[in-house]
Coordinates of C-alpha atoms and ligand atoms in Angstrom, one line a residue:
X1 CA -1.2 -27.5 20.2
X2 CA 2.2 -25.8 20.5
X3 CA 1.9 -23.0 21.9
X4 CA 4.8 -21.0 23.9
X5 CA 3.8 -19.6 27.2
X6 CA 6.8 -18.0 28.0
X7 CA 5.6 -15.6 29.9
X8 CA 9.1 -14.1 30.9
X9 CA 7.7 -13.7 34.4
X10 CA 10.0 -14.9 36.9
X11 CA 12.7 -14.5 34.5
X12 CA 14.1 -11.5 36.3
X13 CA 14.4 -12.1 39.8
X14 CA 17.1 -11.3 42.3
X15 CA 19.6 -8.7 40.9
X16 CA 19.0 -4.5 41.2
X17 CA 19.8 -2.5 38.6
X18 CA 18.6 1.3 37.9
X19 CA 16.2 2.5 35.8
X20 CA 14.6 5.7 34.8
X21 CA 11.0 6.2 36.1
X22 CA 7.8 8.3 35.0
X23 CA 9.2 11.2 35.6
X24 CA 13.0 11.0 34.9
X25 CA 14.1 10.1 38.5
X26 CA 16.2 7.1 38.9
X27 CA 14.6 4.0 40.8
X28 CA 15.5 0.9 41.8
X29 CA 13.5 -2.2 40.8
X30 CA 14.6 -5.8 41.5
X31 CA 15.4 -7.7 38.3
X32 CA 17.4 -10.4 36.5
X33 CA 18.3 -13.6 37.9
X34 CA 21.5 -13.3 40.2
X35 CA 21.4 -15.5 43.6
X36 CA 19.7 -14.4 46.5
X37 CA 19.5 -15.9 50.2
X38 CA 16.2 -15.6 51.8
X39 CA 17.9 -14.2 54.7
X40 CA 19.2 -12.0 53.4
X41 CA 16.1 -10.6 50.8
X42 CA 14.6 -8.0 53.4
X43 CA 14.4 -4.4 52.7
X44 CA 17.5 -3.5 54.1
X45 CA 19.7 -6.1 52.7
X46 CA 17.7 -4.7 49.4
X47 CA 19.1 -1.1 49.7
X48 CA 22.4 -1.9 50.7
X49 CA 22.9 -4.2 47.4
X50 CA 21.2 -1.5 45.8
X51 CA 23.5 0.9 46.9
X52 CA 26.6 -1.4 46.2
X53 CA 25.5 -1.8 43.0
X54 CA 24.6 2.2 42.4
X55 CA 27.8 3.4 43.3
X56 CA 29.2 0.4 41.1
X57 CA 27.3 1.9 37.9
X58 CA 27.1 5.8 38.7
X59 CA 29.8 6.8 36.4
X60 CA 27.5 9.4 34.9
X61 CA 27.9 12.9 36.3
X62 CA 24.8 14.1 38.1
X63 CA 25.1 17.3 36.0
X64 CA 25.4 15.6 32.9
X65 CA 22.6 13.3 33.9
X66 CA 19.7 16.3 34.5
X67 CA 20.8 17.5 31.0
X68 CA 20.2 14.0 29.3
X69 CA 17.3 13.6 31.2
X70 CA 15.8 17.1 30.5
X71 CA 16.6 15.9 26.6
X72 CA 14.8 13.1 26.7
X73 CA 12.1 14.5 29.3
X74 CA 9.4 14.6 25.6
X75 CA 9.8 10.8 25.5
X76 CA 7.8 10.4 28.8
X77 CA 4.8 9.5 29.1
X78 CA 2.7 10.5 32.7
X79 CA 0.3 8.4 33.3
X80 CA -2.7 11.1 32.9
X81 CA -1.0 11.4 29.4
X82 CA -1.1 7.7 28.7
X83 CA -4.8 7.6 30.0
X84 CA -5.7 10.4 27.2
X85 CA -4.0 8.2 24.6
X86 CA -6.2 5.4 25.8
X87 CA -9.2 7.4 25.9
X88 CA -8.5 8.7 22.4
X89 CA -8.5 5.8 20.6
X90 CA -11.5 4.5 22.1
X91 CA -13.4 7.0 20.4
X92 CA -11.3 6.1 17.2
X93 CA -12.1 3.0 17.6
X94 CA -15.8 3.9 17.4
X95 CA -15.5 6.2 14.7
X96 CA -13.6 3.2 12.4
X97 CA -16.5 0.6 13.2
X98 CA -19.3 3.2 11.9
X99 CA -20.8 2.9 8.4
X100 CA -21.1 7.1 8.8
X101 CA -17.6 7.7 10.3
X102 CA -15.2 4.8 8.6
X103 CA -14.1 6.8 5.8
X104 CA -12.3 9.7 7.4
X105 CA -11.2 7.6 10.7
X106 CA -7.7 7.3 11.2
X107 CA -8.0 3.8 13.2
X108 CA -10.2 1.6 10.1
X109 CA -11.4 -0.9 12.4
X110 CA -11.8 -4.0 9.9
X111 CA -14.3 -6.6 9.4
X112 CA -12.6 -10.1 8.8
X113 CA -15.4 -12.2 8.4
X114 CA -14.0 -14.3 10.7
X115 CA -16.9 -14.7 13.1
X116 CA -16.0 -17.4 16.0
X117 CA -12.8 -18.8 17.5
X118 CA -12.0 -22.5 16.8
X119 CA -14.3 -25.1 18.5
X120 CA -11.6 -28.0 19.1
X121 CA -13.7 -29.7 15.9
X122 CA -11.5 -28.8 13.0
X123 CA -9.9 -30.8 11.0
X124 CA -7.6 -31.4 7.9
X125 CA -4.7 -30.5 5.7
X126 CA -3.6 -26.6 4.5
X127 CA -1.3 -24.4 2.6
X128 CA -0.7 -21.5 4.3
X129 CA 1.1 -18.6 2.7
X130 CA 2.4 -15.5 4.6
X131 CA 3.5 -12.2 3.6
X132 CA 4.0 -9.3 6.2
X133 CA 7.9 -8.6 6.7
X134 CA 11.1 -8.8 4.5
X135 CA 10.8 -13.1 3.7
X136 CA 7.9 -15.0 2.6
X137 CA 6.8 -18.0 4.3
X138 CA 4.8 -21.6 2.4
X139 CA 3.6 -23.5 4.8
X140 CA 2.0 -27.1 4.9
X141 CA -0.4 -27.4 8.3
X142 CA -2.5 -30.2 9.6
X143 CA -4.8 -30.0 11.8
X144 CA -5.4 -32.8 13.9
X145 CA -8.8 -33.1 15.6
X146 CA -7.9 -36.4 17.4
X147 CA -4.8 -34.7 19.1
X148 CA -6.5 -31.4 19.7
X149 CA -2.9 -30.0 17.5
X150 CA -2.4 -27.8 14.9
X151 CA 1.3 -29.3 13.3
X152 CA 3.3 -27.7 10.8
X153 CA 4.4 -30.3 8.3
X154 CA 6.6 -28.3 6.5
X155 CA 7.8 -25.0 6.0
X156 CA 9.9 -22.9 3.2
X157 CA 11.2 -19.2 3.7
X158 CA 11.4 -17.4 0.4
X159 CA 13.6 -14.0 0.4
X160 CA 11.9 -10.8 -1.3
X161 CA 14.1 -8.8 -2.6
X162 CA 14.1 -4.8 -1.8
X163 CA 13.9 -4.2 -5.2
X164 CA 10.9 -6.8 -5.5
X165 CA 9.4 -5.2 -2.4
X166 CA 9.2 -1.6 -4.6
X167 CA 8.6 -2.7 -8.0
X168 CA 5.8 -4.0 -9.9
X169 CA 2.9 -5.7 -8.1
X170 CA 3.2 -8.4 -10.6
X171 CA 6.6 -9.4 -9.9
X172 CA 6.1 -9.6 -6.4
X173 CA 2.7 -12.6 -6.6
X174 CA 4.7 -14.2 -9.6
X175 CA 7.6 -14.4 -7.5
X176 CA 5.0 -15.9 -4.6
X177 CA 3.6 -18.3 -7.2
X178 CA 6.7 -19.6 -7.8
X179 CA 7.6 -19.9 -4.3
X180 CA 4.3 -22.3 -3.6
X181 CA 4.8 -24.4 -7.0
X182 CA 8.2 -25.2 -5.8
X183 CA 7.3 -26.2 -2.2
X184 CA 4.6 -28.4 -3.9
X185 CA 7.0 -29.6 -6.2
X186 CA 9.3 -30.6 -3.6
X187 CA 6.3 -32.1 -1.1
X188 CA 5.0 -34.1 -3.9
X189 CA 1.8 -32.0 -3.6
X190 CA 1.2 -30.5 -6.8
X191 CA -1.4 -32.5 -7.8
X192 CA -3.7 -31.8 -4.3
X193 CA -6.1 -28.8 -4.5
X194 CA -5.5 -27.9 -0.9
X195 CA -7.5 -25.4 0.9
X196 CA -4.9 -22.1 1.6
X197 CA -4.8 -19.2 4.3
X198 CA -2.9 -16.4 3.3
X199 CA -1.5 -14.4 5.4
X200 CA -0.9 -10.7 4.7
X201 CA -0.1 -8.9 6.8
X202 CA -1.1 -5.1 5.8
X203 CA -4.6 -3.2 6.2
X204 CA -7.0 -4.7 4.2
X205 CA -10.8 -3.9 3.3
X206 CA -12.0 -7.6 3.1
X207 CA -15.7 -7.5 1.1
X208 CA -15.3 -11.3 2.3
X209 CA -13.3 -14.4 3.5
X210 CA -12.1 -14.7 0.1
X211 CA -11.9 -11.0 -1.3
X212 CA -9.7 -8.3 0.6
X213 CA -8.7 -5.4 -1.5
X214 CA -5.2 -4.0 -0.1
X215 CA -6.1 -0.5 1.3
X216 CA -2.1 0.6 1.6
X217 CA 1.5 -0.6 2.1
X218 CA 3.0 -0.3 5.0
X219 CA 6.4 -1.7 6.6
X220 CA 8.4 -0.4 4.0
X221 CA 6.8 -2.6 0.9
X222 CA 5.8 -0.2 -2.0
X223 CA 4.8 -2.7 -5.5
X224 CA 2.5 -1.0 -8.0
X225 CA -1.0 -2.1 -8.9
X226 CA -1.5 -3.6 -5.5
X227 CA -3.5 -0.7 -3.7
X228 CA -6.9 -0.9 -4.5
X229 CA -7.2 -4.6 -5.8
X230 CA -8.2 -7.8 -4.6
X231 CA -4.9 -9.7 -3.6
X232 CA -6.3 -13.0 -3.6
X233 CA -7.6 -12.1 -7.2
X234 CA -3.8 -11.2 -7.8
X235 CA -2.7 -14.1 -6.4
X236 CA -5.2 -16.4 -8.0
X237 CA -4.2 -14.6 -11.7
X238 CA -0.2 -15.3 -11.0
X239 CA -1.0 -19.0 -10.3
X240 CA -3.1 -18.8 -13.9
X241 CA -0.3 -17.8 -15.5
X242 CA 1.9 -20.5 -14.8
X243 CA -0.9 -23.1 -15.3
X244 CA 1.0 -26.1 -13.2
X245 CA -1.0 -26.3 -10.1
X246 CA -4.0 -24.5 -8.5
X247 CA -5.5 -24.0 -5.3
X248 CA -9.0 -24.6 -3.3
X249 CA -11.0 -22.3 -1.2
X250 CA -8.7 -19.2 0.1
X251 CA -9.2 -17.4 3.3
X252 CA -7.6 -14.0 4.0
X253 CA -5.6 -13.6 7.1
X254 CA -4.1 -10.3 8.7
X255 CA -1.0 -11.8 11.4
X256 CA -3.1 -10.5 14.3
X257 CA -6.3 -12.7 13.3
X258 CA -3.7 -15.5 13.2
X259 CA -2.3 -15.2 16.1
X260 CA -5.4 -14.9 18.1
X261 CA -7.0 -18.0 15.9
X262 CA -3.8 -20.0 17.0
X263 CA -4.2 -18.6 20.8
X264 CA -7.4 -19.5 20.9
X265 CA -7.7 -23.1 19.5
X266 CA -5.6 -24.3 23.4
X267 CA -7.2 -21.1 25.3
X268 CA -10.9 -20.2 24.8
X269 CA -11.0 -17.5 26.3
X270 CA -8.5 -15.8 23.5
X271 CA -10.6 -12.9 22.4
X272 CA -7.5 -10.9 21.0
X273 CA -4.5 -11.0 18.9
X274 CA -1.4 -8.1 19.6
X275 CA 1.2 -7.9 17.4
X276 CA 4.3 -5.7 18.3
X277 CA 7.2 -6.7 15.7
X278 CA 8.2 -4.6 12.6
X279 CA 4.5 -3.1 12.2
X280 CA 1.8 -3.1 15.3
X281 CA -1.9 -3.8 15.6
X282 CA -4.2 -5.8 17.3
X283 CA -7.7 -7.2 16.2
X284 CA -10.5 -8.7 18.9
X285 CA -14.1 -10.3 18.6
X286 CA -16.5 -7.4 18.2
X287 CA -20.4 -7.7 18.8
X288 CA -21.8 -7.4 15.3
X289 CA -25.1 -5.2 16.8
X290 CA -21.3 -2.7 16.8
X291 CA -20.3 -3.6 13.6
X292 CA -22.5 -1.3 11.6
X293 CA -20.5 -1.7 8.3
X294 CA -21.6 -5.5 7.8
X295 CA -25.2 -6.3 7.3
X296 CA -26.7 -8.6 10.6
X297 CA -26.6 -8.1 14.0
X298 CA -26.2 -11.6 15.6
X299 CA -23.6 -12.6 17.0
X300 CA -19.5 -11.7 17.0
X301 CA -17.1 -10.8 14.1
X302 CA -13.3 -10.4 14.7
X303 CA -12.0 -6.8 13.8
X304 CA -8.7 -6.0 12.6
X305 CA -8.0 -2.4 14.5
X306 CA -5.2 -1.3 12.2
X307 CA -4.7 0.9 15.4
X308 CA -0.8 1.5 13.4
X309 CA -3.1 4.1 12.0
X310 CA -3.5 5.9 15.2
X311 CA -2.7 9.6 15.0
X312 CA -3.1 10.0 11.4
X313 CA -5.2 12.4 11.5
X314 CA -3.1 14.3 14.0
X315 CA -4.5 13.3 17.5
X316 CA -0.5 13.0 18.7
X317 CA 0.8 15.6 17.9
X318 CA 1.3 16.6 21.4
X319 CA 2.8 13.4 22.2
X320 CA 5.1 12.9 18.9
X321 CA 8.4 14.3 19.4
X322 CA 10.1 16.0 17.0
X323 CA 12.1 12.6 16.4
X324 CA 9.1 11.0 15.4
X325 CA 8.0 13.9 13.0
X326 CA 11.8 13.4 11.2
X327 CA 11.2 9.6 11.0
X328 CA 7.9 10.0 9.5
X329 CA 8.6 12.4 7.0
X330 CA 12.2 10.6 5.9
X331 CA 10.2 7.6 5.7
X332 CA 8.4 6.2 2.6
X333 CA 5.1 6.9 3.3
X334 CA 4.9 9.9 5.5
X335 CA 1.6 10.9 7.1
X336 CA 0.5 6.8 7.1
X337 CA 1.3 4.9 10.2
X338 CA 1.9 7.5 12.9
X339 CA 1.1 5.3 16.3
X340 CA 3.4 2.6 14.4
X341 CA 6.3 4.4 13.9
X342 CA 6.3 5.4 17.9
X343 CA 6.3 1.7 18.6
X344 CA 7.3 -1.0 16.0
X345 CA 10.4 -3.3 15.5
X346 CA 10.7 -1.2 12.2
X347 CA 11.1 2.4 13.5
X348 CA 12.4 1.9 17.0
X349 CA 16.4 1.5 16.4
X350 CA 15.7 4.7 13.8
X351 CA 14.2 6.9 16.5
X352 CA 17.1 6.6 19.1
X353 CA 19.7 7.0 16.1
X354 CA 18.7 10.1 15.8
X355 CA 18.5 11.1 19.4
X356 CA 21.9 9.9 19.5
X357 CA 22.9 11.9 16.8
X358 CA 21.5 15.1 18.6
X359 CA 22.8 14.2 22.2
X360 CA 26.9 13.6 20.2
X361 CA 25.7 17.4 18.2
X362 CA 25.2 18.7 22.2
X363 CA 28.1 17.1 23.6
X364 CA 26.0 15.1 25.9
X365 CA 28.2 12.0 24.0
X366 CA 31.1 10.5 22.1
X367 CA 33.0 14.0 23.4
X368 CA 30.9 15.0 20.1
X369 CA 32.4 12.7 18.2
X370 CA 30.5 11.2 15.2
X371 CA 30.9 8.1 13.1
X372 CA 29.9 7.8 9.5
X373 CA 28.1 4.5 10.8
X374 CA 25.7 6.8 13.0
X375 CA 25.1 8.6 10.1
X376 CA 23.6 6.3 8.4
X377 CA 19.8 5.7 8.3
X378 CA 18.8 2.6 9.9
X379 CA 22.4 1.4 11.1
X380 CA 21.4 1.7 15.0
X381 CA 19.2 -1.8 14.8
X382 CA 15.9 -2.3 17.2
X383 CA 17.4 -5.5 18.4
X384 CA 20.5 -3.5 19.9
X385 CA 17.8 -1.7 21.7
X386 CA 17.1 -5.0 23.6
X387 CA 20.7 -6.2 23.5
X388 CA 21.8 -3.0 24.9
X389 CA 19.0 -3.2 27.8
X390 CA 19.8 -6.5 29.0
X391 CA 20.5 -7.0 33.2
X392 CA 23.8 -8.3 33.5
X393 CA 25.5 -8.3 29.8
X394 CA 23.7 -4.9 28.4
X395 CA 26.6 -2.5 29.0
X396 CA 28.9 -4.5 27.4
X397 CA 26.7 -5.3 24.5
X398 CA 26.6 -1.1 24.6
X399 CA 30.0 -0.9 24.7
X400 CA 30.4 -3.2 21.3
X401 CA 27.8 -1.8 19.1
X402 CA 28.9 1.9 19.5
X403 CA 32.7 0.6 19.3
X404 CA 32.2 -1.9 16.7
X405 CA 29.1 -2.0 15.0
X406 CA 29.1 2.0 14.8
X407 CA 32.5 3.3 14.6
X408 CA 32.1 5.4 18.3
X409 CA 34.9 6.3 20.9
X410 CA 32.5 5.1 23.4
X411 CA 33.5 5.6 27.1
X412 CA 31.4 3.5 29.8
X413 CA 29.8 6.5 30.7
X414 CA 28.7 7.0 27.1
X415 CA 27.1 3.1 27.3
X416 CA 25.0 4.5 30.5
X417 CA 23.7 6.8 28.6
X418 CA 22.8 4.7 25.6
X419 CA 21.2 2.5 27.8
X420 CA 19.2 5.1 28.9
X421 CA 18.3 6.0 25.7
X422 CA 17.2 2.7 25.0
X423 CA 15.1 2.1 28.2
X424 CA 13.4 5.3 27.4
X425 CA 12.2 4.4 23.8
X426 CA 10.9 1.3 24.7
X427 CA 9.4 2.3 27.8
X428 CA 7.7 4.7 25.5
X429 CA 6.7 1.9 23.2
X430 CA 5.4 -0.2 25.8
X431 CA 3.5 1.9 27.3
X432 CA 1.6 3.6 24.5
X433 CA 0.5 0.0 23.6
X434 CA -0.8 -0.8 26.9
X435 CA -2.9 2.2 26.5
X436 CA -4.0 0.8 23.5
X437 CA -4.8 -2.6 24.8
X438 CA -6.7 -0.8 27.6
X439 CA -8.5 0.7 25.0
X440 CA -9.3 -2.6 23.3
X441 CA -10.2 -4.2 26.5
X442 CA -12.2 -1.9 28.4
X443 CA -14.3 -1.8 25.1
X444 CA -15.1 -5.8 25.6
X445 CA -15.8 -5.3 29.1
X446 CA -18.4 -2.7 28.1
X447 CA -19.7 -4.5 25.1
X448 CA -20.7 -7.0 27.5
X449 CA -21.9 -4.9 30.3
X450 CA -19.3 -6.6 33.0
X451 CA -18.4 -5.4 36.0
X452 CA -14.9 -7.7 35.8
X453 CA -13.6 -9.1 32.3
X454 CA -10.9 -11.8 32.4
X455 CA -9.6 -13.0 29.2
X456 CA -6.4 -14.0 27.2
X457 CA -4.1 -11.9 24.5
X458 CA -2.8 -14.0 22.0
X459 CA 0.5 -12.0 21.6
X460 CA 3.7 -12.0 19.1
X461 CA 6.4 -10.0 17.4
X462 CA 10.0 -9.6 18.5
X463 CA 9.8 -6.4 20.2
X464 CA 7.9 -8.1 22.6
X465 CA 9.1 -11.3 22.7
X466 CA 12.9 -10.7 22.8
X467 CA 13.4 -7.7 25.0
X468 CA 14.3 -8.6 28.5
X469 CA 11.4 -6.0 30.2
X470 CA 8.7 -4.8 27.1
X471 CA 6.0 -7.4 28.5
X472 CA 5.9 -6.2 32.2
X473 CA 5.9 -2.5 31.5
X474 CA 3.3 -3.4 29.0
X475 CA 1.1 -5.4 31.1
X476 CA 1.8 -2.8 34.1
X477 CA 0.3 0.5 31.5
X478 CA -2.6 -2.4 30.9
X479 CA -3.0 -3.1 34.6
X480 CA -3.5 0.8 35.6
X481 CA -5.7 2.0 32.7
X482 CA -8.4 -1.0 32.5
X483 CA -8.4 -2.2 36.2
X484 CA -11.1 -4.0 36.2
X485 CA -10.0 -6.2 33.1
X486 CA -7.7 -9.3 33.8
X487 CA -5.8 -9.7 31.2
X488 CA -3.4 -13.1 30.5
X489 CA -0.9 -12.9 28.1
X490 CA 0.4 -15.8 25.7
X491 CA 3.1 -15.7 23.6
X492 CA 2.1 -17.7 20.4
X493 CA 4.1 -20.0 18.1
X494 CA 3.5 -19.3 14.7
X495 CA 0.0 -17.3 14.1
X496 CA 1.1 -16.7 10.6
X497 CA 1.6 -20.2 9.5
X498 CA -0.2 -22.1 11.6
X499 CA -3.4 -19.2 12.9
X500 CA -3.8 -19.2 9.0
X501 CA -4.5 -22.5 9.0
X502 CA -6.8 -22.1 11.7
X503 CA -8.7 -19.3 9.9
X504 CA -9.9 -21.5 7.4
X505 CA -10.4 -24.6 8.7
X506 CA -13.0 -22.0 10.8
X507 CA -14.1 -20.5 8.1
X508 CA -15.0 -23.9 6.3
X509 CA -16.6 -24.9 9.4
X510 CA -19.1 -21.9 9.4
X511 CA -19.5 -20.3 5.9
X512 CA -21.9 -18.3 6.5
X513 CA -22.2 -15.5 3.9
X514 CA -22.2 -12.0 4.6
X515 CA -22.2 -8.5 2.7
X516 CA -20.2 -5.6 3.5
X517 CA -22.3 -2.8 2.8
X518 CA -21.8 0.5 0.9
X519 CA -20.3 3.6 3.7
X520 CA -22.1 6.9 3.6
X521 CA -20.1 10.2 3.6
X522 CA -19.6 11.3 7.0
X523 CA -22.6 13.4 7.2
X524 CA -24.9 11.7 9.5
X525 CA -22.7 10.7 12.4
X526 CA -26.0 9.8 14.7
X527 CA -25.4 6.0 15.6
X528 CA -21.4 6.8 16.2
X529 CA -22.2 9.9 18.7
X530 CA -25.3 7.6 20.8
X531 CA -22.6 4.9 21.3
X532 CA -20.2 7.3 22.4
X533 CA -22.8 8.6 24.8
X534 CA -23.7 5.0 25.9
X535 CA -20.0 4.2 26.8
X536 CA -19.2 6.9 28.3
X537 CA -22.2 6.4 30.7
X538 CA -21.2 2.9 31.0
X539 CA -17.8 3.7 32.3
Ligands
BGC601 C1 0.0 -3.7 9.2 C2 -0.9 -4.6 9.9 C3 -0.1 -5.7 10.6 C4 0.9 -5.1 11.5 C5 1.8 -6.2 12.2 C6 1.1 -3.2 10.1 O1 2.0 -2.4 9.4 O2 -0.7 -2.6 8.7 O3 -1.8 -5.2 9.0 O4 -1.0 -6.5 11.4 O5 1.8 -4.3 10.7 O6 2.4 -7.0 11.3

């Protein structure tokens, strides 16, 4: 099985740098990799490279400082804050899984019919499809029993046009269909009626393995005739039409079920998959005795949280600035999305463009100066927000995208700032999703009446994976708000492609049919409330 444990820890050890803490104050933590003599490490040899290396960065005036940090004091998060956000969606999280309650909850909490992780027994060959960002991805999977591997044969990226992405439903699964009948063509597979997981990544109401009607777009896809239909009817209908290949069973995958599938097949004790990328969300193995909408009680089924949804109904208000408001409302479904667009790949680089647009408007940068660049939607890019935040090369990185990139007479102090910008936004972003792993995990633990939980997030996305310090200040939110969880992170390799895979040879293994009953209007909220009750005393 190939799967990446890059943990990043260890990857930052040695060098000090500054960054901005809790409550605005500059600290020093140790980070980055330059050389250190043991001799040498002790606390005092600490604070004097500390101070070297303060004096050497302090360009920033202290009275220009307590204004940028008064500007950007909405953007943090205390930690009694952060626990109410954790707290919050763990009665959302309720509220999605009740029959009573589903309709009007923000979080929808979705069954998957996917009701155990993989055994070590599966076996065989798979198209995978996946949809869920800007390309589409066919994918040909084997999974070998003997080796205990799950190997991706081959793979094809397909672009989607941003017309395609907005225009009729139909265009976008012909477009799919034709994708898949070329890869087949090309692997001389055409003639094989292969088993397929498909991967789509957007919030689905699955009536079973095989039937998942798309509730809405989200990460800025917007096709007509999709909402409210069965997408593997749609896609089954565009292969019909061409009438030169077809496929076998199909099992619906959202990215986070994936990734945890793919976690879990080397690490049993994978019980949830985290997504932080363009979109967030996370799904884990629920008890079904909790999963009131599905008929049985026995057993586990894996819910996909759609926690993006968080806030919907206007539970963070108080912790939304009024940057996130402006991003929501310019973007192209307002309202939809709210805890997502605090924290994804998508939204990220959008949010501090317009911060920095406000801090040039007060003078705070640029000498005022702006550039037709910043005024663009979208031109300040999530991945400068890493770039910019890296140890030893982030100020120069700074110092190129606002000269280059964005048109700005950036001075170093102006790349200080930036950076300080940028380390505040993520910060943000990390943190808010360790409150809602907490959230997650301290539901498990009760769930299973445990004093101490221990178990293992499957994890991908590139705002986690690719910026230098998201994962610790993540796992450090996680550490403080579910302390008696222990929590392992892996990064996985392919959840998508090769989790998709895994879904179905699972669901093969199992098939155990289910029903996803009929929801009732909200009016007798009885089981929801006694299970609130029941945590809370649990806690
Ligand atoms: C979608 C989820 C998906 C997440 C990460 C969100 O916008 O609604 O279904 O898992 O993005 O890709």
């Amino acid at each position: 099985m190939e799967v990446d444990v890059n943990r990043r820890n260890g990857r930052n050890r040695g060098r000090f740098h500054l960054r901005v803490g809790l409550k605005g104050q500059r600290e020093a933590v140790q980070m980055s990799s330059g050389v250190t003599n043991g001799a040498s490490d002790g606390p005092a040899a600490k604070r004097a490279r500390l101070e070297d290396k303060e004096s050497e960065q302090a360009t920033v005036s202290p009275a220009t400082m307590t204004k940028v940090e008064d500007f950007l004091l909405p953007f943090r998060l205390s930690p009694e804050k952060l626990r109410e956000v954790s707290s919050k969606l763990r009665k959302d999280l309720i509220r999605g899984l009740g029959k009573h309650t589903h309709r009007r909850a923000p979080v929808k909490m979705l069954p998957t019919f996917v009701r155990d992780t993989p055994d070590g027994t599966e076996n065989g060959d798979f198209l995978a499809l996946d949809l869920g960002g800007t390309n589409f991805r066919v994918l040909h999977v084997r999974v070998e029993e003997s080796l205990q591997k799950v190997l991706k044969m081959d793979a094809q990226v397909c672009a989607i046009p941003q017309e395609m992405m907005e225009g009729p439903g139909e265009e976008l699964f012909d477009h799919i269909a034709a994708c898949l009948a070329e890869f087949l063509e090309s692997l001389e597979l055409k003639d094989k009626v292969l088993p397929l997981g498909f991967t789509f990544s957007f919030p689905c109401e699955q009536k079973d393995i095989d039937k998942s009607i798309l509730i809405r777009w989200t990460k800025g896809f917007a096709c007509s005739g999709v909402e409210g239909h069965d997408v593997v009817q749609l896609l089954r209908e565009a292969i019909k039409r061409r009438g030169d290949y077809d496929i076998g069973s199909v099992a619906m995958v959202n990215d986070t079920v994936g990734t945890m599938m793919n976690c879990a097949y080397q690490d049993q004790s994978c019980e949830i998959g985290l997504i932080i990328g363009t979109g967030t969300n996370a799904c884990y193995m629920e008890e079904m005795r909790h999963v009131k909408r599905v008929e049985g009680d026995e057993g586990r089924m894996c819910i996909n949280t759609e926690w993006g949804g968080f806030g919907d109904d206007g539970s963070l208000r108080d912790v939304q600035t009024e940057f996130d408001v402006e991003v929501d409302r310019s973007s192209i479904n307002p309202g939809v999305h709210t805890f997502e667009k605090m924290i994804s790949g998508m939204y990220l680089g959008e949010v501090a463009r317009l911060v920095l647009i406000e801090m040039t408007k007060k003078n705070l940068l640029f000498g005022g100066e702006m550039s037709e660049a910043l005024s663009t939607p979208d031109s300040f890019e999530t991945r400068f927000i890493s770039d910019i935040e890296e140890e030893s090369t982030g100020l120069e990185h700074a110092l190129q995208i606002l000269t280059e990139d964005l048109g700005l007479p950036a001075t170093p102090e102006d790349c200080e700032l930036v950076r300080l910008v940028c380390n505040t936004l993520s910060t943000r972003s990390a943190q808010l999703c360790g409150a809602a792993l907490a959230a997650v995990a301290n539901r498990i633990r009760n769930n299973r009446g445990l004093n101490h939980f221990t178990t293992t997030v499957g994890v991908e996305g590139t705002v986690y994976t690719k910026h230098p310090h998201y994962s610790d200040r993540l796992e450090e939110t996680v550490k403080a708000l579910a302390p008696k969880c222990n929590i392992n992170f892996i990064v996985t390799d392919d959840g998508s492609g090769k989790g998709a895979a895994m879904v179905t040879a699972v669901a093969q293994r199992l098939a155990i049919p289910s029903t996803l009953l009929e929801d009732s209007d909200g009016d007798n909220n009885e089981d929801e409330e006694e299970e609130e009750e029941e945590e809370e005393e649990e806690d």
